[in-house]
Tab-separated table of C-alpha atoms in Angstrom:
chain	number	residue	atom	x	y	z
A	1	UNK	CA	215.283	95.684	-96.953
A	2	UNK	CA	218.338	93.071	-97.672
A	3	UNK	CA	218.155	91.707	-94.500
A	4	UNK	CA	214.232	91.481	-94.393
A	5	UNK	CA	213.524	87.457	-95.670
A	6	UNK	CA	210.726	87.526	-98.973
A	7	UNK	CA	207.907	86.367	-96.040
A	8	UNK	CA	208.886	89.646	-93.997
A	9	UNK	CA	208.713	92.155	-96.288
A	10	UNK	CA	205.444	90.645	-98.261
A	11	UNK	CA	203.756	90.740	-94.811
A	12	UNK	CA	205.053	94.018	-94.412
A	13	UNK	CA	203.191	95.105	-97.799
A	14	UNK	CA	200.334	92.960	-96.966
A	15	UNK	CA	199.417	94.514	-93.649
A	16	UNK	CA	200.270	98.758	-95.282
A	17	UNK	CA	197.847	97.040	-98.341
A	18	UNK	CA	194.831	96.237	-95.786
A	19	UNK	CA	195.252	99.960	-94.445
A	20	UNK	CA	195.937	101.806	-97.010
A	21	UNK	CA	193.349	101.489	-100.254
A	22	UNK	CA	195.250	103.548	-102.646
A	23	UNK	CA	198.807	102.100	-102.195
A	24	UNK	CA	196.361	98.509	-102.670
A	25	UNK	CA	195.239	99.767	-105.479
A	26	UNK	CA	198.873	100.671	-106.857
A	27	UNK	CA	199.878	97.178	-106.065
A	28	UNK	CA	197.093	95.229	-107.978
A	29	UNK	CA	197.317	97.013	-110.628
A	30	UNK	CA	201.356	96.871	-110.949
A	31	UNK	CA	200.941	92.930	-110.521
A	32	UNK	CA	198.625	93.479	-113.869
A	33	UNK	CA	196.003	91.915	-111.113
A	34	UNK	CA	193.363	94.448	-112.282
A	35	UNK	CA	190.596	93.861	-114.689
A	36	UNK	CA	188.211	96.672	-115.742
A	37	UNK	CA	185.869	94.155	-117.467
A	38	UNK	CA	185.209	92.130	-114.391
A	39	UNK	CA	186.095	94.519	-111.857
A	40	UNK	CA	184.066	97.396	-110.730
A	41	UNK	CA	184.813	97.878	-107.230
A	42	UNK	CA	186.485	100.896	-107.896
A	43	UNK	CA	183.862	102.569	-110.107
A	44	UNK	CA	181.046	101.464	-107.654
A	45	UNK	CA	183.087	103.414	-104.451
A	46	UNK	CA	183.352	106.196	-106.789
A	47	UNK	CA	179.764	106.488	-107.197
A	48	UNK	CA	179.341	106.484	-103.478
A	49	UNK	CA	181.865	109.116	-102.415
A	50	UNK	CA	180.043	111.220	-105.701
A	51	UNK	CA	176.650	110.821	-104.000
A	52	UNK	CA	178.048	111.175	-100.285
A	53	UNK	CA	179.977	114.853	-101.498
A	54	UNK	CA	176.426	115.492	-103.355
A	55	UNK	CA	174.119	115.360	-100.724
A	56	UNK	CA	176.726	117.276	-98.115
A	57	UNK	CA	174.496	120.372	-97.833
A	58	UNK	CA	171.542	118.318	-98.202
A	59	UNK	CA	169.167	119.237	-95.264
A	60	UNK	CA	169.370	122.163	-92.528
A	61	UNK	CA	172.232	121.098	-90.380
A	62	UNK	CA	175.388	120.789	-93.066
A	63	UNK	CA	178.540	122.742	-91.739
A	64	UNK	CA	181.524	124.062	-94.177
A	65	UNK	CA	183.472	121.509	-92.547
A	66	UNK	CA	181.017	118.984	-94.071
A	67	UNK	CA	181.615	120.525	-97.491
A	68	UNK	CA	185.571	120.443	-96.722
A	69	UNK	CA	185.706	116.487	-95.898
A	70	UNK	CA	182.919	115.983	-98.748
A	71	UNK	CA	185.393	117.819	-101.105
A	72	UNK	CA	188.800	115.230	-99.495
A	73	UNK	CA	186.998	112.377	-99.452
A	74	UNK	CA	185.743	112.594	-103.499
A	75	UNK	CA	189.586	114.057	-104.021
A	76	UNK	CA	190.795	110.726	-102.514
A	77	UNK	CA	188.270	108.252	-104.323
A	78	UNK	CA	189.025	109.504	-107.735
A	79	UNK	CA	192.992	109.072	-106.828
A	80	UNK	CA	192.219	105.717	-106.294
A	81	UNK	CA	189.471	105.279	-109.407
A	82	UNK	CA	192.813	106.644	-111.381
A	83	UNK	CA	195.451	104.001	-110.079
A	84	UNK	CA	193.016	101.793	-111.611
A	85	UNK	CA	193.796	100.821	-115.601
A	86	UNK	CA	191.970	103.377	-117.760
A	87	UNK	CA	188.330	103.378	-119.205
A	88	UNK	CA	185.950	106.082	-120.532
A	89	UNK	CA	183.376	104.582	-117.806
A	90	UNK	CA	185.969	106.025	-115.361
A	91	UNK	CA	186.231	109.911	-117.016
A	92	UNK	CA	182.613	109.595	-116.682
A	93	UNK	CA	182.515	109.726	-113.269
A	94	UNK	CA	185.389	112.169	-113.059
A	95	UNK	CA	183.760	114.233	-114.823
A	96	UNK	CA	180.570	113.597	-112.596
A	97	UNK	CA	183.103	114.413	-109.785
A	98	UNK	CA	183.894	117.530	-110.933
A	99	UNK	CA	180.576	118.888	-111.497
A	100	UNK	CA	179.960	117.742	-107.668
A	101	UNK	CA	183.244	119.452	-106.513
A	102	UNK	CA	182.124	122.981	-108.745
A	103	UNK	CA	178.784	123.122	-106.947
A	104	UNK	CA	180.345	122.542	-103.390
A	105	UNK	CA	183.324	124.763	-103.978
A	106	UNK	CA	180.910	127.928	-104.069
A	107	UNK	CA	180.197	127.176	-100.511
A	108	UNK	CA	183.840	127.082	-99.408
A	109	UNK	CA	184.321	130.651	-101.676
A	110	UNK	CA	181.223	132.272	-99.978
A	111	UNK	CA	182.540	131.156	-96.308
A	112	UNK	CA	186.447	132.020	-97.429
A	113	UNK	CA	186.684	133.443	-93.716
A	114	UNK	CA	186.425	130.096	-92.009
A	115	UNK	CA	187.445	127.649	-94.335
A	116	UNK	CA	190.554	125.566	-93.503
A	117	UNK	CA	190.513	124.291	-97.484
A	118	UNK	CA	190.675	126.693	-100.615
A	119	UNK	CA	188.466	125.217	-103.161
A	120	UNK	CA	191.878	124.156	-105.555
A	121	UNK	CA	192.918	122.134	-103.251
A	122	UNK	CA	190.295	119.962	-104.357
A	123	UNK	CA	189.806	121.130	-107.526
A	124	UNK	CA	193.632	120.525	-108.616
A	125	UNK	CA	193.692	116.809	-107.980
A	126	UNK	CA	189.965	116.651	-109.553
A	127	UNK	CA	191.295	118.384	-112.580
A	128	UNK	CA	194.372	116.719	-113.049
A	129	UNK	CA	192.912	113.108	-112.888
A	130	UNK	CA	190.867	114.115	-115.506
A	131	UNK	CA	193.741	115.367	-117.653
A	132	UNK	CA	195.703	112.419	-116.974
A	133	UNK	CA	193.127	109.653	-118.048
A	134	UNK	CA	192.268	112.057	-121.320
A	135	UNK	CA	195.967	111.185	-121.662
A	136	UNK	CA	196.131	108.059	-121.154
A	137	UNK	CA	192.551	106.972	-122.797
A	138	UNK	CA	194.652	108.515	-125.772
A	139	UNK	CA	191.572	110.859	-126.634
A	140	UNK	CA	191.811	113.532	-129.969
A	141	UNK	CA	191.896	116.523	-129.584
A	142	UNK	CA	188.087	117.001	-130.740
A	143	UNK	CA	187.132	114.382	-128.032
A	144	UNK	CA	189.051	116.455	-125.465
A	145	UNK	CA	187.432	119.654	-126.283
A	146	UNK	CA	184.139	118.288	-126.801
A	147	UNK	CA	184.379	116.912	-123.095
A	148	UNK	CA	186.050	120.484	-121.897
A	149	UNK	CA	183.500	122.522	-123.374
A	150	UNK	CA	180.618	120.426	-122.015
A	151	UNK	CA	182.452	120.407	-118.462
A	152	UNK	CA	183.351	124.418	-118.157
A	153	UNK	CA	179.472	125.408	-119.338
A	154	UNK	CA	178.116	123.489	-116.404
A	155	UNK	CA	180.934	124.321	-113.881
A	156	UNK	CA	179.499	127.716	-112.632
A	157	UNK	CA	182.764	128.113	-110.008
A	158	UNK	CA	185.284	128.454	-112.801
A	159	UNK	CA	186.947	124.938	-111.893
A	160	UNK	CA	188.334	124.279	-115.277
A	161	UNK	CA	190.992	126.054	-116.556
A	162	UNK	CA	191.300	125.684	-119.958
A	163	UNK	CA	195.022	126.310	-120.190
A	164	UNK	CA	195.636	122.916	-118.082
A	165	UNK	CA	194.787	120.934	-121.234
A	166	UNK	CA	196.912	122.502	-124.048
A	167	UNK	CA	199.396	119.806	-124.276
A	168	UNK	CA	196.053	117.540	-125.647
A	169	UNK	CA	193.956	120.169	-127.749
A	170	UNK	CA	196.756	120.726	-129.948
């Protein structure tokens, strides 16, 4: 990198930025260039890739393999919601996310003989993006459990695991 001049190696980060959304997304919001007030790009493409992963078994000709990219492409959206500075707007549609993911992932169990995805591999990321803005939205304990119980009565696939949020219930 020393022998790379400051234009090189900002076109260098320029042209991975325009190809890569996430690593974008890292960058903006390291330069503090990020504004949730103003900014809802990132909660708007969430809401897409929530109602694309919905509607995945919509109509007679879905495939599992249509479940499986649903369940990567939500998996990747939320990573990128989640580089994003933190706001409850944004475990909202986590949460949203989740309840998406729990319905699919019953497909993926019921075809475990084909699938090239388990369901965690999904629901991990999913989970842990939730965990992490509870964490760093600084929610109490109450708020935490209020959200959990809500979440696990509505999952039907066993997606959350209670035992993942002990550090914040206390």
């Amino acid at each position: 990198m020393r022998r790379l001049s400051p234009r090189q190696l900002a076109n260098l980060v320029v042209e991975h930025a325009l190809r890569d959304r996430l690593f974008a997304t890292q960058l903006l919001a390291e330069a503090g260039l990020l504004d949730t007030t103003t900014d809802h790009t990132g909660l708007h493409d969430a809401r897409a890739a929530i109602r694309d992963a919905s509607n995945a078994t919509t109509g007679s000709r879905w495939q599992i393999s249509d479940v499986e990219a649903a369940g990567h492409q939500l998996a990747a959206e939320i990573e990128i919601l989640c580089a994003r500075p933190a706001t409850t707007a944004m475990l909202d549609l986590v949460e949203e996310a989740i309840l998406v993911w729990d319905d699919l992932s019953g497909h993926l169990r019921d075809a475990y003989h084909i699938t090239r995805t388990e369901p965690e591999e999904i629901t991990e990321p999913l989970v842990n993006a939730h965990h992490d803005l509870c964490e760093r939205l600084d929610l109490d304990a109450e708020e935490v459990g209020h959200r959990l119980t809500r979440l696990i009565e509505r999952c039907h696939h066993d997606t959350i695991d209670i035992d993942t949020y002990t550090d914040l219930l206390g």
